[in-house]
Short mmCIF file of C-alpha atoms and ligand atoms in Angstrom, two decimals:
data_model
loop_
_atom_site.label_atom_id
_atom_site.label_comp_id
_atom_site.label_asym_id
_atom_site.label_seq_id
_atom_site.Cartn_x
_atom_site.Cartn_y
_atom_site.Cartn_z
CA MET A 1 31.96 8.41 22.33
CA PRO A 2 32.41 5.01 24.06
CA THR A 3 29.41 2.64 24.05
CA LEU A 4 27.18 3.02 27.06
CA PHE A 5 25.86 -0.13 28.68
CA TRP A 6 23.23 -0.66 31.35
CA GLU A 7 24.26 -4.24 32.17
CA GLU A 8 27.51 -4.64 30.28
CA GLU A 9 28.30 -8.18 31.40
CA ILE A 10 25.08 -9.70 30.13
CA GLU A 11 24.91 -7.51 27.02
CA THR A 12 28.36 -8.64 25.88
CA LEU A 13 28.26 -12.23 27.11
CA PRO A 14 29.63 -14.86 24.69
CA ARG A 15 26.81 -16.97 23.23
CA VAL A 16 27.61 -20.14 25.19
CA GLY A 17 27.14 -18.29 28.47
CA LEU A 18 23.97 -16.66 27.26
CA GLU A 19 22.52 -19.94 26.05
CA SER A 20 23.11 -21.63 29.36
CA ILE A 21 21.19 -18.84 31.12
CA GLN A 22 18.42 -19.14 28.54
CA LEU A 23 18.08 -22.89 28.96
CA LYS A 24 17.90 -22.72 32.73
CA ARG A 25 15.26 -20.01 32.58
CA LEU A 26 13.31 -21.82 29.88
CA GLN A 27 13.13 -25.00 31.92
CA GLN A 28 11.91 -23.11 34.97
CA LEU A 29 9.37 -21.23 32.91
CA VAL A 30 7.89 -24.29 31.22
CA ALA A 31 7.61 -26.12 34.54
CA ARG A 32 5.87 -23.14 36.15
CA VAL A 33 3.49 -22.52 33.28
CA TYR A 34 2.58 -26.22 33.09
CA GLN A 35 1.68 -26.15 36.78
CA THR A 36 -0.18 -22.85 36.88
CA VAL A 37 -1.88 -22.11 33.54
CA LYS A 38 -4.54 -24.62 32.54
CA PRO A 39 -4.80 -23.72 28.83
CA TYR A 40 -1.02 -24.17 28.41
CA ARG A 41 -1.12 -27.48 30.22
CA ALA A 42 -3.99 -28.66 28.00
CA LYS A 43 -2.10 -27.70 24.83
CA MET A 44 1.10 -29.37 26.01
CA ASP A 45 -0.78 -32.51 27.00
CA ALA A 46 -2.42 -32.60 23.59
CA ALA A 47 1.00 -32.27 21.92
CA GLY A 48 2.44 -34.97 24.21
CA VAL A 49 5.13 -32.74 25.74
CA THR A 50 5.96 -32.35 29.41
CA PRO A 51 8.39 -29.98 31.14
CA ASP A 52 10.83 -32.91 31.44
CA ASP A 53 11.19 -32.97 27.67
CA ILE A 54 12.96 -29.59 27.64
CA ASN A 55 16.63 -30.51 27.87
CA SER A 56 18.13 -28.19 25.28
CA LEU A 57 17.17 -24.90 23.65
CA THR A 58 16.10 -26.71 20.50
CA ASP A 59 13.59 -28.69 22.57
CA LEU A 60 11.65 -25.44 22.56
CA HIS A 61 10.48 -26.46 19.08
CA LYS A 62 8.45 -29.28 20.64
CA LEU A 63 6.17 -26.81 22.41
CA PRO A 64 2.94 -25.62 20.79
CA PHE A 65 2.66 -22.05 19.51
CA THR A 66 0.55 -19.41 21.21
CA VAL A 67 -1.49 -17.11 18.96
CA LYS A 68 -3.58 -13.99 19.47
CA ASP A 69 -6.77 -16.10 19.53
CA ASP A 70 -5.47 -17.97 22.59
CA LEU A 71 -5.48 -14.63 24.40
CA ARG A 72 -8.96 -13.81 23.14
CA ASP A 73 -10.30 -17.27 24.06
CA ASN A 74 -9.01 -16.81 27.61
CA TYR A 75 -10.14 -13.19 27.92
CA PRO A 76 -9.47 -11.39 30.18
CA PHE A 77 -7.20 -13.13 32.71
CA GLY A 78 -7.26 -16.83 31.79
CA LEU A 79 -3.57 -17.04 30.82
CA PHE A 80 -2.24 -15.36 33.96
CA SER A 81 0.07 -17.59 35.94
CA VAL A 82 -0.30 -15.91 39.34
CA PRO A 83 -3.40 -15.13 41.45
CA LEU A 84 -4.94 -11.76 40.61
CA ASP A 85 -3.98 -10.27 43.95
CA GLU A 86 -0.33 -10.51 42.87
CA VAL A 87 -1.03 -8.56 39.68
CA VAL A 88 -0.29 -4.86 40.16
CA ARG A 89 -1.03 -3.63 36.65
CA VAL A 90 -2.83 -4.62 33.46
CA HIS A 91 -2.47 -3.30 29.91
CA ALA A 92 -4.62 -4.11 26.92
CA SER A 93 -4.56 -3.63 23.19
CA SER A 94 -7.74 -3.05 21.31
CA GLY A 95 -6.75 -4.62 18.02
CA THR A 96 -8.80 -4.15 14.91
CA THR A 97 -11.10 -7.12 15.33
CA GLY A 98 -12.72 -8.96 18.21
CA LYS A 99 -12.03 -8.69 21.91
CA SER A 100 -9.04 -6.85 23.21
CA THR A 101 -6.07 -8.78 24.53
CA VAL A 102 -5.18 -8.24 28.16
CA VAL A 103 -1.80 -8.68 29.81
CA GLY A 104 -0.77 -8.42 33.47
CA TYR A 105 2.34 -7.65 35.51
CA THR A 106 3.42 -8.49 39.05
CA ARG A 107 5.45 -5.98 41.03
CA GLN A 108 8.58 -7.83 40.00
CA ASP A 109 7.52 -7.76 36.33
CA ILE A 110 7.18 -3.98 36.53
CA GLU A 111 10.63 -3.72 38.15
CA LEU A 112 12.14 -5.92 35.48
CA TRP A 113 10.42 -4.06 32.66
CA ALA A 114 11.76 -0.76 34.02
CA SER A 115 15.27 -2.11 34.06
CA ILE A 116 14.98 -3.67 30.58
CA MET A 117 13.65 -0.34 29.27
CA ALA A 118 16.51 1.48 31.00
CA ARG A 119 18.84 -0.90 29.18
CA ALA A 120 17.07 -0.07 25.90
CA LEU A 121 17.34 3.67 26.48
CA THR A 122 21.04 3.33 27.31
CA CYS A 123 21.51 1.32 24.11
CA ALA A 124 20.15 4.37 22.26
CA GLY A 125 22.69 6.60 23.99
CA ALA A 126 20.36 8.07 26.63
CA HIS A 127 21.72 8.76 30.14
CA LYS A 128 20.72 10.19 33.48
CA GLU A 129 21.37 13.79 32.47
CA ASP A 130 18.77 13.54 29.71
CA MET A 131 15.40 15.30 29.56
CA VAL A 132 13.17 12.56 28.15
CA HIS A 133 10.14 13.82 26.25
CA ASN A 134 7.79 10.84 26.30
CA ALA A 135 5.11 11.31 23.64
CA TYR A 136 3.98 7.66 23.60
CA GLY A 137 0.35 7.40 24.67
CA TYR A 138 -0.27 6.81 28.38
CA GLY A 139 -3.09 4.42 29.24
CA LEU A 140 -3.88 0.85 28.32
CA PHE A 141 -1.26 1.07 25.55
CA THR A 142 2.10 -0.11 26.91
CA GLY A 143 4.13 2.63 25.19
CA GLY A 144 3.67 5.53 27.61
CA LEU A 145 4.04 3.86 31.00
CA GLY A 146 6.59 1.32 29.77
CA ALA A 147 8.97 3.99 28.51
CA HIS A 148 8.21 6.20 31.50
CA TYR A 149 9.33 3.69 34.12
CA GLY A 150 12.46 2.90 32.11
CA ALA A 151 13.46 6.55 31.82
CA GLU A 152 12.90 7.05 35.55
CA ARG A 153 14.97 3.96 36.31
CA LEU A 154 17.73 5.41 34.17
CA GLY A 155 17.62 8.44 36.40
CA ALA A 156 16.71 10.79 33.57
CA THR A 157 14.07 13.50 33.94
CA VAL A 158 10.84 12.35 32.31
CA ILE A 159 8.28 14.66 30.76
CA PRO A 160 5.11 12.50 30.63
CA VAL A 161 3.57 14.53 27.84
CA SER A 162 1.77 11.63 26.04
CA GLY A 163 0.45 12.12 22.50
CA GLY A 164 -1.48 15.06 21.08
CA ASN A 165 -1.52 18.84 21.32
CA SER A 166 1.56 19.19 19.15
CA LYS A 167 2.00 22.94 19.54
CA ARG A 168 2.19 22.59 23.28
CA GLN A 169 4.72 19.79 22.85
CA ILE A 170 6.96 22.15 20.86
CA THR A 171 6.74 24.80 23.58
CA ILE A 172 7.65 22.20 26.20
CA MET A 173 10.58 20.95 24.11
CA LYS A 174 11.85 24.50 23.83
CA ASP A 175 11.29 25.58 27.42
CA PHE A 176 12.30 22.36 29.19
CA GLY A 177 15.19 21.53 26.85
CA SER A 178 14.03 18.03 25.80
CA THR A 179 17.02 15.99 24.62
CA VAL A 180 15.44 12.59 23.93
CA LEU A 181 12.15 12.23 22.07
CA LEU A 182 10.04 9.08 22.40
CA SER A 183 7.11 8.67 20.01
CA THR A 184 5.82 6.75 17.05
CA PRO A 185 7.69 7.74 13.87
CA SER A 186 4.46 9.05 12.35
CA TYR A 187 3.82 11.28 15.35
CA ALA A 188 7.42 12.52 15.16
CA LEU A 189 6.62 13.75 11.65
CA ASN A 190 3.54 15.46 13.04
CA LEU A 191 5.73 17.24 15.52
CA ALA A 192 8.03 18.31 12.68
CA ASP A 193 5.03 19.82 10.85
CA ALA A 194 3.96 21.57 14.04
CA MET A 195 7.45 23.07 14.41
CA ASP A 196 7.23 24.37 10.91
CA ALA A 197 3.80 25.88 11.57
CA VAL A 198 4.99 27.81 14.60
CA ASN A 199 8.31 28.73 12.97
CA VAL A 200 10.51 26.83 15.38
CA ASP A 201 13.80 25.81 13.83
CA PRO A 202 14.69 22.29 15.06
CA THR A 203 18.35 23.30 15.28
CA SER A 204 17.35 25.76 17.99
CA LEU A 205 16.12 22.85 20.16
CA SER A 206 18.23 20.46 22.25
CA LEU A 207 16.90 17.19 20.77
CA ARG A 208 19.72 14.69 20.27
CA VAL A 209 18.07 11.33 19.76
CA GLY A 210 14.61 10.08 18.82
CA ILE A 211 13.50 6.61 19.92
CA PHE A 212 10.75 5.66 17.52
CA GLY A 213 8.71 2.49 17.32
CA ALA A 214 5.32 0.79 17.77
CA GLU A 215 4.80 0.76 13.99
CA PRO A 216 6.92 -0.09 10.94
CA TRP A 217 9.03 2.65 9.37
CA SER A 218 11.57 2.48 6.58
CA ASP A 219 15.20 3.60 6.45
CA ASN A 220 14.15 6.32 4.02
CA MET A 221 11.69 7.52 6.64
CA ARG A 222 14.58 7.58 9.11
CA GLU A 223 16.47 10.06 6.94
CA GLU A 224 13.37 12.22 6.65
CA VAL A 225 12.75 12.33 10.41
CA GLU A 226 16.43 12.93 11.17
CA ARG A 227 16.56 15.84 8.77
CA LYS A 228 13.29 17.39 9.89
CA LEU A 229 13.93 17.09 13.61
CA ASN A 230 17.71 17.44 13.63
CA LEU A 231 18.34 14.32 15.72
CA LYS A 232 19.59 10.76 15.43
CA ALA A 233 16.63 8.39 14.96
CA VAL A 234 16.71 4.84 16.34
CA ASP A 235 14.19 2.04 16.26
CA ILE A 236 12.57 0.38 19.28
CA TYR A 237 10.46 -2.76 19.09
CA GLY A 238 8.07 -4.43 21.45
CA LEU A 239 4.60 -5.84 21.84
CA SER A 240 2.24 -5.97 24.76
CA GLU A 241 1.88 -9.76 24.69
CA VAL A 242 5.63 -10.12 25.28
CA MET A 243 6.05 -7.11 27.60
CA GLY A 244 5.63 -3.79 25.78
CA PRO A 245 8.36 -1.48 24.47
CA GLY A 246 11.92 -2.69 25.10
CA VAL A 247 11.90 -6.21 23.67
CA ALA A 248 14.53 -5.07 21.17
CA MET A 249 16.41 -1.84 20.64
CA GLU A 250 18.63 -0.45 17.93
CA CYS A 251 22.03 0.83 19.03
CA LEU A 252 23.64 3.96 17.66
CA GLU A 253 25.43 1.97 14.94
CA THR A 254 21.99 1.75 13.21
CA GLU A 255 23.38 -0.93 10.99
CA LYS A 256 21.63 -4.24 11.06
CA GLY A 257 18.59 -3.86 13.22
CA MET A 258 17.69 -4.04 16.87
CA HIS A 259 19.38 -5.98 19.68
CA ILE A 260 16.93 -8.41 21.23
CA PHE A 261 17.26 -8.64 25.00
CA GLU A 262 17.67 -12.38 24.73
CA ASP A 263 18.26 -13.09 28.39
CA HIS A 264 14.56 -12.25 28.81
CA PHE A 265 13.00 -12.90 25.39
CA LEU A 266 13.93 -15.95 23.37
CA PRO A 267 13.40 -15.37 19.63
CA GLU A 268 12.78 -17.80 16.77
CA ILE A 269 12.00 -17.26 13.09
CA ILE A 270 9.48 -19.58 11.51
CA ASP A 271 7.96 -20.11 8.11
CA PRO A 272 4.53 -18.50 8.59
CA ASP A 273 2.85 -21.09 6.35
CA THR A 274 4.33 -24.31 7.71
CA GLY A 275 5.34 -23.29 11.25
CA GLN A 276 8.82 -24.80 10.63
CA VAL A 277 11.72 -23.11 12.39
CA LEU A 278 14.00 -21.45 9.82
CA PRO A 279 17.82 -21.43 9.93
CA PRO A 280 19.61 -18.32 11.25
CA GLY A 281 19.57 -15.43 8.80
CA GLU A 282 16.38 -16.41 6.98
CA LYS A 283 13.41 -14.14 6.79
CA GLY A 284 10.14 -15.21 8.34
CA GLU A 285 7.71 -14.68 11.22
CA LEU A 286 9.16 -13.71 14.60
CA VAL A 287 8.18 -15.88 17.54
CA PHE A 288 8.97 -15.04 21.16
CA THR A 289 9.08 -16.92 24.44
CA THR A 290 9.41 -14.86 27.62
CA LEU A 291 11.99 -16.24 30.03
CA THR A 292 11.51 -14.17 33.16
CA LYS A 293 7.98 -12.77 33.30
CA GLU A 294 5.77 -13.84 36.22
CA ALA A 295 2.15 -12.76 35.73
CA PHE A 296 1.84 -13.26 32.01
CA PRO A 297 4.54 -15.54 30.65
CA ILE A 298 4.09 -16.50 27.03
CA ILE A 299 5.42 -19.50 25.14
CA ARG A 300 6.25 -19.37 21.43
CA TYR A 301 4.05 -16.39 20.68
CA ARG A 302 3.53 -15.83 16.96
CA THR A 303 3.96 -12.09 16.51
CA ARG A 304 2.96 -11.97 12.82
CA ASP A 305 5.90 -9.58 12.38
CA ILE A 306 8.32 -10.35 9.59
CA SER A 307 12.02 -10.05 10.24
CA ARG A 308 15.29 -12.01 10.28
CA LEU A 309 17.87 -12.66 12.98
CA ILE A 310 21.47 -11.53 12.58
CA TYR A 311 23.98 -13.23 14.85
CA ASP A 312 27.25 -11.42 14.09
CA THR A 313 28.73 -9.29 16.85
CA CYS A 314 27.84 -5.64 16.52
CA LYS A 315 30.39 -2.84 16.39
CA CYS A 316 28.90 -1.54 19.64
CA GLY A 317 30.22 -4.66 21.39
CA ARG A 318 26.85 -6.22 22.19
CA THR A 319 26.66 -9.94 21.48
CA LEU A 320 22.85 -9.92 21.67
CA VAL A 321 21.28 -11.07 18.40
CA ARG A 322 19.80 -8.38 16.19
CA MET A 323 16.41 -8.47 14.49
CA GLU A 324 16.19 -6.69 11.19
CA LYS A 325 13.77 -3.78 10.97
CA VAL A 326 10.27 -5.22 10.75
CA THR A 327 9.33 -5.13 7.08
CA GLY A 328 5.66 -5.94 7.54
CA ARG A 329 3.21 -8.27 9.19
CA THR A 330 1.91 -11.51 7.84
CA ASP A 331 -1.56 -10.07 8.39
CA ASP A 332 -1.06 -6.61 6.87
CA MET A 333 0.24 -8.04 3.66
CA LEU A 334 -2.12 -6.99 0.94
CA ILE A 335 -2.77 -9.24 -1.98
CA ILE A 336 -3.49 -7.08 -4.96
CA ARG A 337 -4.45 -9.07 -8.02
CA GLY A 338 -2.40 -11.96 -6.70
CA VAL A 339 0.69 -9.92 -5.89
CA ASN A 340 1.89 -9.64 -2.29
CA VAL A 341 2.27 -6.03 -1.30
CA PHE A 342 3.55 -4.71 2.02
CA PRO A 343 2.79 -1.09 2.95
CA SER A 344 6.46 -0.76 3.94
CA GLN A 345 7.52 -1.41 0.32
CA VAL A 346 5.26 1.35 -0.90
CA GLU A 347 6.71 3.63 1.76
CA HIS A 348 10.22 2.78 0.66
CA VAL A 349 9.42 3.81 -2.92
CA LEU A 350 7.66 7.01 -1.91
CA MET A 351 10.36 8.18 0.46
CA GLY A 352 12.95 7.79 -2.29
CA ILE A 353 11.27 10.43 -4.47
CA ASP A 354 12.08 14.14 -4.13
CA GLY A 355 9.15 16.37 -3.32
CA VAL A 356 7.09 13.59 -1.74
CA GLU A 357 6.10 14.13 1.88
CA PRO A 358 6.17 11.24 4.39
CA HIS A 359 2.38 11.15 4.69
CA TYR A 360 0.54 8.58 2.64
CA GLN A 361 -2.30 6.14 2.67
CA ILE A 362 -3.02 3.10 0.55
CA VAL A 363 -6.65 2.63 -0.41
CA VAL A 364 -7.63 -0.78 -1.68
CA ASP A 365 -10.91 -1.38 -3.41
CA ARG A 366 -12.60 -3.80 -5.72
CA GLU A 367 -14.02 -2.80 -9.07
CA GLY A 368 -16.07 -5.70 -10.40
CA LYS A 369 -13.80 -8.63 -9.77
CA LEU A 370 -10.58 -6.64 -9.91
CA ASP A 371 -8.65 -5.30 -6.94
CA THR A 372 -7.49 -1.74 -7.25
CA MET A 373 -4.85 0.03 -5.24
CA GLN A 374 -4.65 3.76 -4.96
CA VAL A 375 -1.73 5.46 -3.27
CA GLN A 376 -2.64 8.84 -1.87
CA VAL A 377 0.39 10.87 -0.99
CA GLU A 378 1.13 14.41 0.03
CA VAL A 379 3.56 16.37 -2.10
CA SER A 380 5.27 19.61 -1.20
CA GLY A 381 3.03 22.68 -1.53
CA ASN A 382 5.11 24.41 -4.21
CA LEU A 383 4.43 21.55 -6.64
CA PHE A 384 0.78 22.55 -6.65
CA SER A 385 1.65 26.08 -7.64
CA ASP A 386 3.80 24.77 -10.50
CA GLU A 387 2.45 23.79 -13.87
CA ILE A 388 0.08 20.85 -13.99
CA ARG A 389 2.77 19.13 -16.07
CA MET A 390 4.95 18.77 -12.98
CA LEU A 391 2.20 17.02 -11.07
CA GLU A 392 1.57 14.66 -13.95
CA LYS A 393 5.28 13.89 -14.18
CA MET A 394 5.41 13.11 -10.46
CA THR A 395 2.32 10.87 -10.70
CA ARG A 396 3.89 8.90 -13.54
CA LYS A 397 7.20 8.60 -11.67
CA ILE A 398 5.50 7.17 -8.55
CA GLN A 399 3.42 4.76 -10.64
CA ALA A 400 6.50 3.57 -12.53
CA ASP A 401 8.63 3.12 -9.41
CA ILE A 402 5.90 1.15 -7.64
CA LYS A 403 5.39 -0.99 -10.73
CA ASP A 404 9.15 -1.63 -10.88
CA MET A 405 9.45 -2.55 -7.23
CA LEU A 406 6.22 -4.47 -6.71
CA GLY A 407 5.00 -5.42 -10.14
CA VAL A 408 1.62 -3.84 -9.44
CA THR A 409 -0.04 -1.09 -11.39
CA CYS A 410 -1.63 1.39 -9.03
CA LYS A 411 -3.43 4.69 -9.20
CA VAL A 412 -1.69 7.63 -7.62
CA LYS A 413 -3.43 10.63 -6.14
CA LEU A 414 -1.23 13.55 -5.18
CA VAL A 415 -2.76 15.60 -2.43
CA GLU A 416 -1.86 18.89 -0.83
CA PRO A 417 0.14 19.02 2.38
CA LYS A 418 -1.80 18.25 5.57
CA THR A 419 -4.69 16.52 3.78
CA ILE A 420 -3.98 13.00 5.01
CA GLN A 421 -5.22 12.36 8.49
CA ARG A 422 -2.47 12.60 11.13
CA SER A 423 -2.11 10.17 13.99
CA GLU A 424 -1.08 10.76 17.58
CA GLY A 425 -0.12 7.13 17.97
CA LYS A 426 0.10 4.47 15.31
CA ALA A 427 -0.60 5.67 11.77
CA GLN A 428 -3.28 3.98 9.70
CA ARG A 429 -1.52 3.32 6.40
CA VAL A 430 -4.07 1.08 4.73
CA VAL A 431 -7.77 1.51 4.08
CA ASP A 432 -9.04 -1.75 2.68
CA ASN A 433 -12.56 -1.22 1.41
CA ARG A 434 -12.79 -4.79 0.12
CA ARG A 435 -13.71 -6.19 3.53
CA ILE A 436 -16.58 -3.79 4.12
O1 LIG B 501 3.48 -1.13 20.08
C1 LIG B 501 4.74 -1.59 22.08
C2 LIG B 501 5.66 -0.48 21.77
C3 LIG B 501 5.44 0.76 22.30
C4 LIG B 501 6.79 -0.71 20.98
C5 LIG B 501 6.31 1.80 22.03
C6 LIG B 501 7.68 0.33 20.74
C7 LIG B 501 7.44 1.57 21.26
P1 LIG B 501 1.45 -3.25 20.73
O2 LIG B 501 0.51 -2.12 20.73
O3 LIG B 501 1.06 -4.52 21.38
O4 LIG B 501 2.80 -2.84 21.43
O5 LIG B 501 1.82 -3.51 19.20
C8 LIG B 501 2.79 -4.46 18.86
O6 LIG B 501 3.42 -3.18 16.90
O7 LIG B 501 3.69 -6.72 16.88
C9 LIG B 501 4.51 -4.80 15.62
O8 LIG B 501 3.62 -5.20 14.60
C10 LIG B 501 4.34 -3.32 15.85
N1 LIG B 501 5.63 -2.72 16.24
C11 LIG B 501 6.08 -2.41 17.46
N2 LIG B 501 7.32 -1.86 17.39
C12 LIG B 501 7.65 -1.85 16.07
C13 LIG B 501 8.79 -1.42 15.33
C14 LIG B 501 3.63 -1.81 21.08
N3 LIG B 501 9.83 -0.85 15.90
C15 LIG B 501 3.00 -4.47 17.37
N4 LIG B 501 8.77 -1.61 13.98
C16 LIG B 501 4.12 -5.39 16.96
C17 LIG B 501 7.73 -2.18 13.37
C18 LIG B 501 6.58 -2.42 15.34
N5 LIG B 501 6.62 -2.58 14.00
#
């Protein structure tokens, strides 16, 4: 099938053309933010930079970073760049600590977001004939409404089902003929379990593509979801501070990550320890500057997400840079007895073992002065009816593979199917009892 584009010209623009658009937009943005948002002006003054200093894209590096605490310090609306009466919507994320972070959108921001999301959906092969089953949560979370407006803009039929009530979701999928599923990858697995429970064979449904994001998931998890739901699974990335879903989207080549919609979001990769910008291709922390947003523009926002940027042209024809699947966050990295451990690495090991279900949790504790890590993972039901020897063999295999990959000795607890708590939105993969 030929590649579908939403805005072909911009999506396939040679880099020189793209960079000239980016520079013009960046200059306008910095000038506007300097005029209208006091905290940005104060930070730029302190760093000795003015809008006139931005004469090339690399001049971006002169500007100070923005971090989550800047949003908290200016809670709720202190970083908005337009008067509140021009703001038509707010979203917020609760976060795990402290005050929530609040973002706002003008009418034009909402329009733009809808069209960027329509571009993302098209990149995943969705089109106006599709029946889009939107199981992202509706509410303050950007997932539900963000995807909803994009699917409507595409001209598809949207089912605004939100998360939860999985059995009903299966009935709707069957009766309405859902062709595109939008949800977190962990909730997609929940839906697969629910199908199993009500004896619905996924091949009897019309699902063709699943657009999964809002949390990290491995390529091994992709295979699992594709098999269990009988669809093609693609990754979508975004964050509320930058816009919401649709900052980057994987195309159907599913090869080297997600295309960043660079005409709106300017990416950088930095060394998370030094803040230095890293050369193309190196792995580090993703930083974004919005180029077109009105109500809540953001400059050099440190996402804490770890990725790398890949600049070669994709087989799909898009010239937009790709970001590799997010492998973790600088702040969810666990340090277990001095070793850096990302939950995604544990997932990668687990999903490579036969008989292991894609539901797991990592429990970290401290015994005396020593950190301990226990991996609790569901294994298929028939293993429990086998001899105890089989369970012991599986436990040893998981321990050995984790030790090989991460260099950490962990405890493994095999649990029966459906014991680990399911999520309707983002899954909680880590329970760190050391902080309590
Ligand atoms: O999760 C927006 C979103 C909704 C993206 C629906 C995709 C689909 P926040 O709640 O602000 O926004 O959380 C943003 O989630 O910094 C990443 O750590 C993580 N995240 C989002 N997408 C992915 C992904 C939405 N595809 C935070 N892979 C981000 C890995 C992701 N992590």
